Coordinates of C-alpha atoms in Angstrom, one line a residue:
M205 CA 2.0 -9.1 -7.1
K206 CA 5.6 -8.5 -8.3
K207 CA 5.4 -11.8 -10.3
I208 CA 2.1 -10.8 -12.0
K209 CA 3.5 -7.4 -12.9
R210 CA 6.6 -9.0 -14.4
V211 CA 4.6 -11.5 -16.5
A212 CA 2.4 -8.6 -17.8
F213 CA 5.5 -6.6 -18.5
I214 CA 7.1 -9.4 -20.5
L215 CA 3.9 -10.2 -22.6
G216 CA 3.3 -6.5 -23.3
T217 CA 6.9 -5.7 -24.3
I218 CA 7.3 -8.8 -26.4
F219 CA 4.2 -7.9 -28.4
T220 CA 5.3 -4.3 -28.8
F221 CA 8.8 -5.3 -29.7
F222 CA 7.9 -7.7 -32.4
C223 CA 5.4 -5.3 -33.9
N224 CA 8.1 -2.7 -34.1
S225 CA 10.7 -5.2 -35.3
T226 CA 8.6 -6.4 -38.2
N227 CA 7.9 -2.9 -39.4
T228 CA 11.6 -1.9 -39.1
V229 CA 12.8 -5.0 -41.0
A230 CA 10.3 -4.4 -43.8
Q231 CA 11.4 -0.7 -44.1
I232 CA 15.1 -1.5 -44.5
A233 CA 15.0 -4.9 -46.1
G234 CA 16.3 -3.4 -49.4
Q235 CA 19.7 -1.9 -49.5
S236 CA 18.2 1.4 -50.8
K237 CA 16.5 1.7 -47.4
L238 CA 19.7 1.6 -45.4
P239 CA 20.3 4.7 -43.2
F240 CA 23.5 5.5 -45.2
D241 CA 24.5 5.2 -48.8
M242 CA 26.3 2.0 -49.5
P243 CA 27.6 0.5 -52.7
Q244 CA 26.4 -3.0 -53.7
V245 CA 28.6 -5.6 -52.2
Q246 CA 30.6 -7.4 -54.9
I247 CA 30.5 -11.2 -54.5
P248 CA 33.3 -13.3 -56.1
V249 CA 32.5 -15.5 -59.1
F250 CA 34.5 -18.5 -60.1
E251 CA 35.2 -20.8 -63.0
K252 CA 33.5 -24.2 -62.9
D253 CA 36.8 -26.1 -63.1
T254 CA 37.3 -28.2 -60.0
L255 CA 40.5 -29.6 -58.6
N256 CA 40.3 -32.3 -55.9
V257 CA 43.1 -32.2 -53.3
V258 CA 43.2 -36.0 -53.5
D259 CA 44.5 -35.8 -57.0
F260 CA 47.5 -33.8 -55.6
G261 CA 48.4 -36.5 -53.1
A262 CA 46.3 -35.5 -50.1
I263 CA 45.5 -38.6 -47.9
P264 CA 42.6 -38.4 -45.5
N265 CA 42.1 -40.0 -42.1
T266 CA 45.8 -40.2 -41.2
N267 CA 48.3 -37.9 -39.5
I268 CA 50.1 -37.4 -42.8
L269 CA 50.3 -33.7 -43.5
C270 CA 48.3 -32.5 -46.6
T271 CA 49.9 -29.1 -46.6
Q272 CA 51.8 -29.4 -49.8
S273 CA 48.9 -31.1 -51.6
I274 CA 46.3 -28.5 -50.6
N275 CA 48.6 -25.6 -51.5
E276 CA 49.6 -27.1 -54.8
A277 CA 46.0 -27.5 -55.8
I278 CA 45.2 -23.9 -54.8
D279 CA 48.3 -22.6 -56.7
R280 CA 47.5 -24.6 -59.8
C281 CA 43.9 -23.5 -59.8
S282 CA 44.8 -19.9 -59.5
K283 CA 47.5 -20.0 -62.2
S284 CA 45.1 -21.7 -64.6
G285 CA 42.5 -18.9 -64.3
G286 CA 40.7 -19.9 -61.1
G287 CA 38.0 -22.2 -60.1
V288 CA 37.2 -24.6 -57.2
V289 CA 39.6 -26.6 -55.0
L290 CA 37.6 -29.4 -53.4
I291 CA 38.3 -30.9 -50.0
P292 CA 36.1 -34.0 -49.8
A293 CA 34.7 -35.6 -46.6
G294 CA 37.3 -37.0 -44.3
L295 CA 39.8 -36.0 -41.6
W296 CA 42.6 -34.0 -43.1
T297 CA 45.7 -32.9 -41.2
T298 CA 47.6 -29.9 -42.5
G299 CA 49.9 -27.0 -41.9
P300 CA 49.1 -23.4 -43.1
I301 CA 46.8 -23.1 -46.1
K302 CA 47.8 -20.2 -48.4
M303 CA 44.9 -18.8 -50.4
K304 CA 45.4 -17.5 -53.9
S305 CA 43.3 -15.2 -56.1
N306 CA 40.3 -16.5 -58.0
V307 CA 40.1 -19.7 -55.9
N308 CA 37.0 -21.1 -54.0
L309 CA 38.3 -23.5 -51.4
H310 CA 35.2 -25.7 -51.1
T311 CA 34.6 -28.3 -48.3
Q312 CA 32.2 -31.1 -48.5
N313 CA 29.9 -32.0 -45.6
G314 CA 32.0 -34.3 -43.4
A315 CA 35.3 -32.6 -44.2
F316 CA 37.2 -31.9 -41.0
I317 CA 40.4 -30.0 -41.6
Q318 CA 42.6 -29.9 -38.5
F319 CA 45.7 -27.8 -38.4
T320 CA 48.8 -29.5 -37.0
S321 CA 50.1 -28.9 -33.5
D322 CA 53.7 -29.2 -34.9
L323 CA 54.7 -25.6 -34.6
S324 CA 57.7 -26.0 -36.8
Q325 CA 55.2 -25.9 -39.7
Y326 CA 54.3 -22.3 -38.9
Q327 CA 57.0 -19.8 -39.9
L328 CA 57.6 -16.5 -38.2
I329 CA 56.6 -13.7 -40.5
D330 CA 55.9 -9.9 -40.4
S331 CA 52.2 -9.8 -39.7
Y332 CA 49.6 -8.0 -37.6
F333 CA 48.0 -8.6 -34.2
E334 CA 45.6 -6.5 -32.1
G335 CA 45.8 -3.5 -34.4
N336 CA 49.6 -3.3 -34.9
K337 CA 52.3 -4.7 -37.2
T338 CA 54.3 -7.3 -35.4
L339 CA 56.3 -10.5 -35.8
R340 CA 53.9 -13.4 -35.7
C341 CA 53.6 -17.0 -36.7
E342 CA 51.9 -17.8 -40.0
S343 CA 48.1 -18.2 -39.7
P344 CA 46.5 -21.5 -40.4
I345 CA 44.6 -19.9 -43.2
M346 CA 46.1 -16.8 -44.8
G347 CA 46.1 -14.6 -47.9
T348 CA 47.5 -11.2 -48.8
E349 CA 46.8 -8.8 -51.7
L350 CA 44.3 -11.3 -53.2
Q351 CA 41.1 -10.8 -55.3
N352 CA 38.1 -12.9 -55.8
I353 CA 38.5 -15.6 -53.1
A354 CA 36.1 -17.8 -51.1
I355 CA 36.0 -20.5 -48.5
T356 CA 32.7 -22.4 -48.7
G357 CA 30.8 -25.6 -48.0
Q358 CA 29.9 -27.4 -44.8
G359 CA 33.4 -28.4 -43.6
I360 CA 35.1 -27.7 -40.3
F361 CA 38.4 -25.9 -39.9
D362 CA 40.0 -26.6 -36.5
G363 CA 43.0 -24.4 -35.5
N364 CA 44.2 -26.7 -32.8
G365 CA 44.4 -23.7 -30.5
S366 CA 45.2 -25.7 -27.3
A367 CA 48.7 -26.2 -28.7
W368 CA 49.2 -22.4 -28.6
R369 CA 47.1 -20.8 -25.9
P370 CA 47.8 -20.0 -22.3
V371 CA 45.0 -20.8 -19.8
K372 CA 44.1 -18.9 -16.6
I373 CA 43.2 -21.0 -13.6
G374 CA 40.0 -19.0 -13.0
K375 CA 38.5 -20.0 -16.3
M376 CA 38.5 -23.8 -15.5
T377 CA 37.0 -26.1 -12.9
S378 CA 39.5 -27.6 -10.4
G379 CA 39.2 -30.9 -12.2
Q380 CA 39.9 -29.4 -15.7
W381 CA 42.8 -27.4 -14.3
E382 CA 44.4 -30.5 -12.7
E383 CA 44.1 -32.4 -16.0
L384 CA 45.6 -29.5 -17.9
V385 CA 48.6 -29.3 -15.6
K386 CA 49.2 -33.0 -15.8
S387 CA 49.3 -32.8 -19.6
G388 CA 52.6 -31.0 -19.6
G389 CA 53.5 -27.3 -20.2
V390 CA 54.7 -24.9 -17.5
L391 CA 53.0 -22.8 -14.8
A392 CA 53.6 -19.1 -14.2
K393 CA 55.4 -18.2 -11.0
N394 CA 52.2 -17.4 -9.2
G395 CA 50.7 -20.8 -10.4
K396 CA 47.6 -19.1 -11.9
T397 CA 48.4 -19.3 -15.6
W398 CA 49.4 -22.4 -17.6
Y399 CA 51.6 -22.2 -20.7
P400 CA 52.2 -24.8 -23.3
S401 CA 56.0 -24.3 -23.2
E402 CA 58.8 -22.4 -21.4
G403 CA 59.1 -20.2 -24.5
A404 CA 55.5 -19.3 -24.4
L405 CA 55.8 -18.3 -20.7
I406 CA 58.9 -16.2 -21.3
G407 CA 57.3 -14.5 -24.4
N408 CA 54.3 -13.5 -22.3
E409 CA 55.5 -12.9 -18.8
E410 CA 59.3 -12.4 -18.9
Q411 CA 59.8 -10.2 -21.9
D412 CA 62.9 -8.7 -20.4
K413 CA 64.6 -12.0 -21.3
L414 CA 63.7 -11.5 -25.0
P415 CA 66.1 -10.1 -27.6
K416 CA 66.1 -6.3 -27.7
V417 CA 65.9 -6.3 -31.5
R418 CA 63.6 -9.1 -32.5
T419 CA 64.2 -11.2 -35.7
V420 CA 62.8 -14.3 -37.2
E421 CA 65.9 -16.2 -36.0
N422 CA 66.2 -15.0 -32.4
M423 CA 62.5 -15.3 -31.7
E424 CA 62.1 -18.9 -32.9
P425 CA 62.4 -20.3 -29.3
Y426 CA 59.5 -18.1 -28.2
K427 CA 57.2 -18.6 -31.1
Q428 CA 54.4 -20.2 -29.0
A429 CA 54.0 -16.8 -27.5
L430 CA 53.4 -15.3 -31.0
R431 CA 50.0 -16.9 -31.6
P432 CA 48.5 -16.1 -35.0
V433 CA 44.9 -15.3 -35.8
M434 CA 43.3 -18.4 -37.5
V435 CA 42.0 -16.8 -40.7
S436 CA 44.1 -13.8 -41.8
L437 CA 43.1 -12.0 -44.9
V438 CA 45.0 -8.8 -45.6
N439 CA 44.3 -6.3 -48.3
C440 CA 42.0 -8.6 -50.2
K441 CA 39.0 -7.7 -52.4
K442 CA 35.8 -9.6 -53.1
V443 CA 35.9 -12.2 -50.3
L444 CA 33.2 -14.8 -49.6
L445 CA 33.1 -17.0 -46.5
D446 CA 30.0 -19.2 -46.6
G447 CA 28.7 -22.1 -44.6
V448 CA 31.8 -23.5 -43.0
T449 CA 32.8 -23.7 -39.3
F450 CA 35.9 -22.1 -38.0
Q451 CA 36.8 -23.3 -34.5
N452 CA 39.5 -23.6 -31.8
S453 CA 41.8 -20.7 -33.0
P454 CA 45.2 -20.0 -31.6
A455 CA 44.2 -16.3 -31.0
W456 CA 41.5 -14.4 -32.8
N457 CA 39.4 -16.6 -35.1
V458 CA 38.5 -14.7 -38.3
N459 CA 40.3 -11.4 -39.0
P460 CA 39.8 -9.6 -42.3
L461 CA 42.2 -6.7 -42.3
M462 CA 42.1 -3.8 -44.8
C463 CA 39.8 -5.8 -47.1
E464 CA 36.9 -4.6 -49.3
H465 CA 33.7 -6.2 -50.4
L466 CA 33.3 -8.9 -47.8
T467 CA 30.4 -11.4 -47.7
L468 CA 30.3 -13.6 -44.6
T469 CA 27.2 -15.8 -44.3
N470 CA 26.0 -19.0 -42.7
L471 CA 29.2 -19.3 -40.6
T472 CA 29.7 -21.1 -37.3
I473 CA 32.5 -19.6 -35.3
R474 CA 33.5 -21.4 -32.1
N475 CA 36.2 -21.2 -29.4
P476 CA 36.4 -22.7 -26.0
W477 CA 34.9 -20.3 -23.4
Y478 CA 38.2 -20.1 -21.6
S479 CA 40.3 -19.3 -24.7
Q480 CA 42.7 -16.4 -24.3
N481 CA 42.1 -13.7 -27.0
G482 CA 39.5 -16.1 -28.4
D483 CA 37.5 -13.5 -30.4
G484 CA 35.1 -14.7 -33.0
L485 CA 35.1 -12.2 -35.9
D486 CA 37.3 -9.1 -36.0
I487 CA 36.5 -6.9 -39.0
E488 CA 39.5 -4.4 -39.0
S489 CA 39.9 -1.4 -41.3
C490 CA 37.6 -2.9 -43.9
R491 CA 35.1 -1.4 -46.3
I492 CA 31.8 -2.6 -47.7
G493 CA 30.4 -5.9 -46.6
T494 CA 27.7 -8.0 -44.9
V495 CA 27.7 -10.5 -42.1
T496 CA 24.5 -12.6 -42.2
N497 CA 23.0 -15.6 -40.4
C498 CA 26.2 -16.5 -38.5
R499 CA 26.5 -18.3 -35.1
F500 CA 29.1 -17.4 -32.5
D501 CA 30.2 -19.2 -29.3
V502 CA 33.6 -17.9 -28.3
G503 CA 36.0 -17.1 -25.5
D504 CA 36.2 -13.3 -26.0
D505 CA 34.2 -10.8 -28.0
A506 CA 32.1 -12.2 -30.8
I507 CA 31.3 -9.7 -33.5
C508 CA 34.1 -7.0 -33.3
I509 CA 34.5 -3.9 -35.3
K510 CA 38.1 -2.5 -35.2
S511 CA 40.5 -0.2 -37.1
G512 CA 44.0 -0.3 -35.7
K513 CA 45.5 0.7 -32.4
D514 CA 46.8 4.1 -31.2
K515 CA 49.3 6.0 -33.5
E516 CA 49.7 3.2 -36.0
G517 CA 45.9 2.9 -36.4
R518 CA 45.6 6.7 -36.8
D519 CA 48.4 6.8 -39.3
R520 CA 46.9 4.0 -41.3
G521 CA 43.7 6.1 -41.4
K522 CA 41.5 3.3 -42.7
P523 CA 38.1 3.2 -40.9
T524 CA 35.9 0.2 -40.9
E525 CA 32.8 1.4 -42.7
L526 CA 29.7 0.5 -44.8
F527 CA 28.7 -2.8 -43.2
V528 CA 25.4 -4.5 -42.5
I529 CA 25.4 -7.2 -39.8
S530 CA 22.2 -9.1 -39.5
D531 CA 20.4 -12.2 -38.4
C532 CA 23.2 -13.5 -36.1
V533 CA 23.1 -15.4 -32.8
V534 CA 25.8 -15.1 -30.1
Y535 CA 26.0 -17.5 -27.2
H536 CA 29.0 -17.3 -24.9
A537 CA 31.2 -14.2 -25.5
H538 CA 32.6 -11.3 -23.6
G539 CA 30.5 -9.0 -25.9
G540 CA 27.9 -9.8 -28.5
F541 CA 28.4 -6.8 -30.8
V542 CA 31.5 -4.8 -30.0
V543 CA 33.2 -1.6 -31.3
G544 CA 36.8 -1.2 -30.1
S545 CA 38.9 -1.0 -28.3
E546 CA 41.3 -0.8 -31.2
M547 CA 39.3 1.8 -33.2
S548 CA 42.0 4.4 -33.8
G549 CA 41.4 4.6 -37.6
G550 CA 37.6 5.2 -37.0
V551 CA 34.4 3.3 -37.4
R552 CA 31.4 4.7 -39.3
N553 CA 28.2 3.8 -41.2
I554 CA 27.5 0.4 -39.6
L555 CA 24.0 -1.2 -39.2
A556 CA 23.5 -4.1 -36.8
R557 CA 20.0 -5.6 -36.9
N558 CA 18.1 -8.7 -35.8
L559 CA 20.8 -10.0 -33.4
T560 CA 20.3 -12.3 -30.5
F561 CA 22.6 -12.6 -27.5
I562 CA 22.1 -15.5 -25.1
G563 CA 24.3 -15.4 -22.0
T564 CA 27.0 -13.1 -23.4
D565 CA 28.9 -11.3 -20.6
C566 CA 27.9 -8.0 -22.1
G567 CA 25.4 -7.3 -25.0
L568 CA 26.3 -4.2 -27.0
R569 CA 29.8 -3.1 -26.0
F570 CA 31.6 0.1 -27.0
K571 CA 35.1 0.5 -25.6
S572 CA 38.2 2.6 -26.0
T573 CA 40.6 4.6 -23.9
R574 CA 42.7 7.8 -23.9
G575 CA 45.5 7.4 -26.3
R576 CA 43.5 5.6 -29.0
G577 CA 42.0 8.6 -30.8
G578 CA 39.7 7.8 -33.7
V579 CA 36.0 8.6 -34.3
V580 CA 33.1 6.1 -34.0
E581 CA 30.0 7.6 -35.6
N582 CA 26.8 6.8 -37.4
I583 CA 26.1 3.4 -35.9
W584 CA 22.6 1.9 -36.0
M585 CA 21.4 -1.0 -33.8
E586 CA 17.9 -2.3 -34.4
D587 CA 15.9 -5.3 -33.2
I588 CA 18.4 -6.6 -30.7
R589 CA 17.3 -9.3 -28.2
M590 CA 19.3 -10.3 -25.2
S591 CA 18.9 -12.9 -22.4
N592 CA 20.8 -13.6 -19.2
I593 CA 23.5 -11.0 -19.5
P594 CA 25.8 -11.2 -16.4
T595 CA 26.9 -7.5 -16.6
E596 CA 25.6 -4.6 -18.6
A597 CA 23.3 -5.1 -21.6
I598 CA 24.6 -1.9 -23.2
R599 CA 28.0 -0.5 -22.1
F600 CA 30.1 2.5 -23.1
N601 CA 33.5 2.3 -21.4
L602 CA 36.1 5.0 -22.4
Y603 CA 38.5 3.7 -19.8
Y604 CA 39.3 0.3 -21.2
F605 CA 42.8 -0.8 -20.4
G606 CA 43.5 2.7 -19.2
K607 CA 43.5 4.4 -15.8
S608 CA 40.3 3.3 -14.2
A609 CA 37.7 5.9 -13.4
K610 CA 36.7 5.7 -9.8
E611 CA 33.1 5.8 -9.0
D612 CA 31.4 7.4 -6.0
P613 CA 29.9 4.4 -4.2
I614 CA 26.7 6.4 -3.3
T615 CA 26.0 8.4 -6.5
G616 CA 27.8 6.4 -9.1
E617 CA 29.5 9.6 -10.3
L618 CA 32.8 9.2 -11.9
L619 CA 35.7 10.8 -10.1
V620 CA 38.1 11.4 -12.9
E621 CA 40.5 14.1 -14.1
N622 CA 39.6 16.3 -17.1
M623 CA 42.3 16.1 -19.7
P624 CA 43.0 18.2 -22.8
V625 CA 41.5 17.1 -26.1
T626 CA 44.1 15.9 -28.6
E627 CA 44.3 13.5 -31.5
E628 CA 44.6 10.8 -28.9
T629 CA 41.1 11.5 -27.6
P630 CA 38.6 8.9 -28.7
V631 CA 35.2 10.1 -29.9
F632 CA 31.9 8.2 -29.8
K633 CA 28.9 10.0 -31.3
N634 CA 25.8 9.7 -33.5
M635 CA 24.5 6.3 -32.5
F636 CA 21.0 5.0 -32.6
F637 CA 19.4 2.1 -30.8
S638 CA 15.8 1.0 -31.5
N639 CA 13.8 -2.1 -30.5
I640 CA 16.1 -3.4 -27.8
Y641 CA 14.7 -6.2 -25.7
I642 CA 16.6 -7.3 -22.6
N643 CA 15.3 -10.3 -20.7
G644 CA 17.7 -10.4 -17.7
A645 CA 20.8 -8.4 -17.1
K646 CA 22.9 -7.1 -14.2
Q647 CA 22.4 -3.6 -15.5
A648 CA 20.4 -2.2 -18.4
L649 CA 22.8 0.6 -19.5
K650 CA 26.1 2.1 -18.4
I651 CA 27.7 5.1 -20.1
M652 CA 31.2 6.1 -18.9
G653 CA 32.3 9.0 -21.2
L654 CA 35.3 11.2 -20.8
P655 CA 34.9 14.6 -19.1
E656 CA 36.8 16.2 -22.0
M657 CA 34.9 14.2 -24.7
P658 CA 31.4 13.0 -23.5
V659 CA 29.6 10.3 -25.4
Q660 CA 27.3 12.4 -27.6
N661 CA 24.2 12.3 -29.7
I662 CA 22.9 8.9 -28.7
R663 CA 19.3 8.0 -29.1
F664 CA 17.4 5.1 -27.6
K665 CA 13.9 4.2 -28.8
N666 CA 11.7 1.3 -27.7
V667 CA 13.9 -0.2 -25.0
F668 CA 12.5 -2.9 -22.7
A669 CA 14.6 -4.3 -19.9
L670 CA 14.3 -6.7 -17.1
S671 CA 17.4 -6.2 -15.0
E672 CA 18.7 -6.0 -11.5
V673 CA 19.6 -2.3 -11.7
G674 CA 18.7 0.4 -14.3
M675 CA 20.9 3.0 -16.0
Q676 CA 24.0 4.9 -15.0
I677 CA 25.1 7.8 -17.2
N678 CA 28.3 9.8 -16.7
Y679 CA 29.8 12.4 -19.1
A680 CA 27.2 12.2 -21.9
R681 CA 25.7 14.9 -24.1
Q682 CA 22.6 15.0 -26.3
I683 CA 21.1 11.7 -25.1
E684 CA 17.5 10.9 -25.9
F685 CA 15.3 8.1 -24.5
D686 CA 11.9 7.6 -26.1
N687 CA 9.6 4.8 -24.8
V688 CA 11.9 3.1 -22.3
D689 CA 10.4 0.5 -19.9
L690 CA 12.5 -0.8 -17.0
N691 CA 11.6 -3.6 -14.6
L692 CA 14.1 -3.7 -11.8
D693 CA 15.0 -6.2 -9.1
T694 CA 17.1 -4.1 -6.8
Q695 CA 15.7 -1.3 -4.6
D696 CA 17.9 1.4 -6.0
F697 CA 17.5 4.4 -8.3
S698 CA 16.2 3.6 -11.7
V699 CA 18.6 6.1 -13.3
K700 CA 21.8 7.6 -11.9
M701 CA 23.1 10.5 -13.9
A702 CA 26.0 12.9 -13.4
N703 CA 27.9 15.6 -15.4
S704 CA 25.7 15.2 -18.5
Q705 CA 23.9 17.8 -20.6
N706 CA 20.9 17.9 -22.8
V707 CA 19.5 14.5 -21.7
R708 CA 15.8 13.9 -22.5
F709 CA 13.5 11.1 -21.2
Q710 CA 10.2 10.9 -23.1
N711 CA 7.6 8.2 -22.3
F712 CA 9.7 6.8 -19.6
N713 CA 8.4 4.0 -17.3
S714 CA 10.1 2.0 -14.5
I715 CA 9.0 -0.3 -11.8
G716 CA 10.8 -2.0 -8.9
Q717 CA 13.1 0.9 -7.9
K718 CA 13.0 2.9 -4.6
Q719 CA 13.2 6.2 -6.5
L720 CA 13.3 7.2 -10.2
F721 CA 16.3 9.5 -10.6
L722 CA 19.5 10.4 -8.8
I723 CA 21.0 13.4 -10.6
G724 CA 24.3 15.1 -9.7
G725 CA 27.5 16.6 -11.0
N726 CA 28.3 20.3 -11.2
S727 CA 28.3 20.3 -15.0
T728 CA 24.8 18.7 -15.4
K729 CA 22.5 20.9 -17.5
A730 CA 19.2 20.8 -19.5
I731 CA 17.7 17.5 -18.2
S732 CA 14.1 16.9 -19.4
L733 CA 11.9 14.2 -17.8
N734 CA 8.6 12.8 -18.9
S735 CA 6.8 9.8 -17.5
K736 CA 4.6 7.5 -19.7
N737 CA 2.1 6.3 -17.1
K738 CA 1.9 8.8 -14.3
K739 CA 2.7 12.3 -13.3
M740 CA 6.2 12.8 -12.1
G741 CA 7.2 15.1 -9.3
F742 CA 10.4 16.2 -7.6
Q743 CA 9.7 13.7 -4.8
E744 CA 10.8 11.0 -7.2
I745 CA 14.0 12.8 -8.0
K746 CA 17.0 13.2 -5.7
V747 CA 19.0 16.2 -6.9
S748 CA 21.3 18.8 -5.4
E749 CA 20.0 22.3 -5.0
A750 CA 22.8 23.7 -7.1
I751 CA 21.5 22.0 -10.3
K752 CA 17.8 21.6 -9.5
N753 CA 16.9 24.5 -11.8
Q754 CA 18.5 22.4 -14.7
I755 CA 15.8 19.7 -14.3
K756 CA 12.6 20.2 -16.2
I757 CA 9.6 17.8 -15.6
I758 CA 7.2 17.6 -18.6
Q759 CA 3.8 16.3 -17.7

């Protein structure tokens, strides 16, 4: 009987989901139908003049570095008024490629551009990483203060990340780990992390041995610890990335920082699943752009929205805003669509729609911690499909990399100290989820807000989930659920909720649980419950007498 119910649930919810999805896409297909005002994204335009890197001395299918030839072609093209620099089919080995204004670096089908593992080719420079200014190695592809640039075509850029990255033993099979250790490098003292060099180990695990004041000269022996992002574009305007593959990055893969008017389309972004800091796309403190029809299979978060870290991010004061992210597929990743944790400059006016997550550790992931500050607001997520999610399909975690919030093992209530609200308090509010379909997850939803700053004004409409357990909500305010269907595997409560206010369930349905609601917390107020298919009574709700009068059942 359970199997028959589940099949009926799947068929019914798929039909409902696609009906709603089609209507929603039709309504907001035009930019004028977006839920916020957004300028037209400016797409770069180039002269027709084409320079072939071969004419500048680049030799394919050898180990001879083409760095000088590629960069000379780019420089000549830019100085002559702009145009196209062509990399034909073939295997090309190169050091860092330095983009210039008004240049379209175009790769033919069959072009494989592999960045050298010779780290002497990457100079230490003042750069950025994980939201802060820092000394870092040059990126394989980089550009600063540029306008009207593009990387296009069907070629593949490979960052040779294995020459840079540490690897943790738990992320490999025993056979893979044995081969890696045999290949060289050094092991951490506990034997659980492999590093490509002694300098990389010291730079990561024995930082007391590093110079007190770091300079380009004295950090040279430890440069393997200063892994760059693969594609670093800083303070650029009118950027197009179209069609190419970016893979195997030393750290984050593609990282536009403080850029405006971004168009990212038809990209494939790949990293090994075990790659440390192997994010796919990190859009950081950027304005106005689209990400369309891209594919991700990476070792960390896939589509990430960021805006700087802690005080430096707040002082920068540049939110990521005015983006539409649509029609993308994420395979392996820690999170499919992610905001944070470096969001100190703020994130606002983002629409993510028609996304598919297949086996990502978490689906929609929102993370921060005390100390970050910043405001995340006005985020819309529509027509999201997820399958085989090992943890939560949707997760708000305001304790990321901070002091962990302990949970009561029975009620799921967070046992955490209330702190004063300051500029270091992160804020997540005004977020809207509609047409969310979850076909297999450990948990459908988990919200862990802060007692001093609850997650607030969050609305869920048309959510259908097959999961082991249902929802857990702590420190949330003004939360609405409309037309939510849960089908659960574990005999537990469908919803555990504590210390939350003004929470409304309308047209709620759940099967598979032992009881619908477990509601606790002394600060819980104004809870409204309505069932879609049957009358609900207090026999289906476990609640303490102290707050029972705060629960209202609407038939």
